[in-house]
C-alpha positions as protocol buffer text, in pm:
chain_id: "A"
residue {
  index: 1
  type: UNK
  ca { x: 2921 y: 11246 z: 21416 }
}
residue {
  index: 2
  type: UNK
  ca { x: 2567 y: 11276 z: 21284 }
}
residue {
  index: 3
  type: UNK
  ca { x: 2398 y: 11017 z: 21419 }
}
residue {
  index: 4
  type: UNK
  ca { x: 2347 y: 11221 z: 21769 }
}
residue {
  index: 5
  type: UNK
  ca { x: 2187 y: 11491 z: 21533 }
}
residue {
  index: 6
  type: UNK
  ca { x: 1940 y: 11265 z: 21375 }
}
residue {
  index: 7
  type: UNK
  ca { x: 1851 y: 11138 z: 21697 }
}
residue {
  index: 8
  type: UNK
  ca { x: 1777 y: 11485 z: 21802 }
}
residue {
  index: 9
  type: UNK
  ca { x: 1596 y: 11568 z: 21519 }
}
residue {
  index: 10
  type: UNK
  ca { x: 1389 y: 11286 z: 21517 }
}
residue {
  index: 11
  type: UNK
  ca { x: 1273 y: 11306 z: 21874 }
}
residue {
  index: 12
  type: UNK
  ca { x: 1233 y: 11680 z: 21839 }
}
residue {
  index: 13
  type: UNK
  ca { x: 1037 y: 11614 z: 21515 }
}
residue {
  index: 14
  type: UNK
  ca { x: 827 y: 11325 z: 21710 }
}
residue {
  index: 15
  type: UNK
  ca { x: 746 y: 11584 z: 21988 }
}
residue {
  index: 16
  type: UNK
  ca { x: 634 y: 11866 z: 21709 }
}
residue {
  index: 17
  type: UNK
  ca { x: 389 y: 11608 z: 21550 }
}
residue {
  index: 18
  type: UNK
  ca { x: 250 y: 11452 z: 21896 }
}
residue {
  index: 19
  type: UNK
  ca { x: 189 y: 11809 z: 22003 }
}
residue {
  index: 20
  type: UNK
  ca { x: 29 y: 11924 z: 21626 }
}
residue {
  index: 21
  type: UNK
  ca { x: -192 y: 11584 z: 21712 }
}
residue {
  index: 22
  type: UNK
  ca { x: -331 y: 11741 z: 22032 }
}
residue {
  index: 23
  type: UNK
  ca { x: -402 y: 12023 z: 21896 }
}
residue {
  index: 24
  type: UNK
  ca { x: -586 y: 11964 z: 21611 }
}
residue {
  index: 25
  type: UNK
  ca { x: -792 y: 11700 z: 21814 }
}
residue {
  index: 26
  type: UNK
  ca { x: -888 y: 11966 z: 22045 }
}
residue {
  index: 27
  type: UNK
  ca { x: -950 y: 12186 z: 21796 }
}
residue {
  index: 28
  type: UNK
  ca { x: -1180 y: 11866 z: 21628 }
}
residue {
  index: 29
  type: UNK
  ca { x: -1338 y: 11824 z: 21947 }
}
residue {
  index: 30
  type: UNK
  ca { x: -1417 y: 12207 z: 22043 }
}
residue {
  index: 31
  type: UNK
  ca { x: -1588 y: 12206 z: 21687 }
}
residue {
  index: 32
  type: UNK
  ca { x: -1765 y: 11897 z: 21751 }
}
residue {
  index: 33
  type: UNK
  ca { x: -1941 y: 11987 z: 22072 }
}
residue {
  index: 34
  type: UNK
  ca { x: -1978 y: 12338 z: 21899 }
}
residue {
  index: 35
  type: UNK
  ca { x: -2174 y: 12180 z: 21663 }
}
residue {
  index: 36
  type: UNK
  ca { x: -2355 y: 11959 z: 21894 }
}
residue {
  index: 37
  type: UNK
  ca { x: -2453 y: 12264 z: 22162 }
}
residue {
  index: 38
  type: UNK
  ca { x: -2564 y: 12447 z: 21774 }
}
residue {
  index: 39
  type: UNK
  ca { x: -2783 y: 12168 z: 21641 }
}
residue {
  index: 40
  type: UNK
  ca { x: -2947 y: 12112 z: 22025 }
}
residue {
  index: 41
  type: UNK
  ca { x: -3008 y: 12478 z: 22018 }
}
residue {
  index: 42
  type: UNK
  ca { x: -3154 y: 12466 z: 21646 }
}
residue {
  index: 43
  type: UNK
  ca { x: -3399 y: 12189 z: 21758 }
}
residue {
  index: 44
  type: UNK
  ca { x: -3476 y: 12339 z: 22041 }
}
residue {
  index: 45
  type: UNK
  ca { x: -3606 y: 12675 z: 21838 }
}
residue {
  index: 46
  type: UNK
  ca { x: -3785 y: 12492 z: 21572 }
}
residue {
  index: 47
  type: UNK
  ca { x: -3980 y: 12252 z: 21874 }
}
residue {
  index: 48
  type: UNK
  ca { x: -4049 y: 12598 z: 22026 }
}
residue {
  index: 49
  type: UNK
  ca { x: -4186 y: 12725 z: 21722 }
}
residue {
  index: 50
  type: UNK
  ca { x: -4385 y: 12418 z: 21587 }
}
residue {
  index: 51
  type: UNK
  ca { x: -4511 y: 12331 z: 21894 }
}
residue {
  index: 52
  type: UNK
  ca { x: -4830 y: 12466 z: 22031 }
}
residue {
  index: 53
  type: UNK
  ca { x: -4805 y: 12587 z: 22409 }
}
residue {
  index: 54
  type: UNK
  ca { x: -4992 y: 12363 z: 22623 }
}
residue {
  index: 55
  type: UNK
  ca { x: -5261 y: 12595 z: 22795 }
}
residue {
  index: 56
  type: UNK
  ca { x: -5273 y: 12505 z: 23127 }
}
């Protein structure tokens, strides 16, 4: 009489920890390209601010 229930819980279970996957490699990849955009923007600033202007 149990056996249905562990079959429920497992798949239900399964489901949870596919889902908490996604999320937290969302949330990984959000933070990456975060990061990325940050650091691009960083070496933008300091190029910007080491760099002479060319005079025309």
């Amino acid at each position: 009489a149990m056996s249905w229930w562990w079959a429920v819980s497992l798949v239900v279970g399964c489901e949870l920890v596919m889902s908490y996957d996604l999320v937290v490699g969302y949330e990984l990849v959000v933070s990456y390209e975060l990061v990325v955009k940050f650091e691009l923007v960083v070496d933008y600033e300091l190029v910007a601010t080491f760099k002479p202007p060319r005079k025309s």
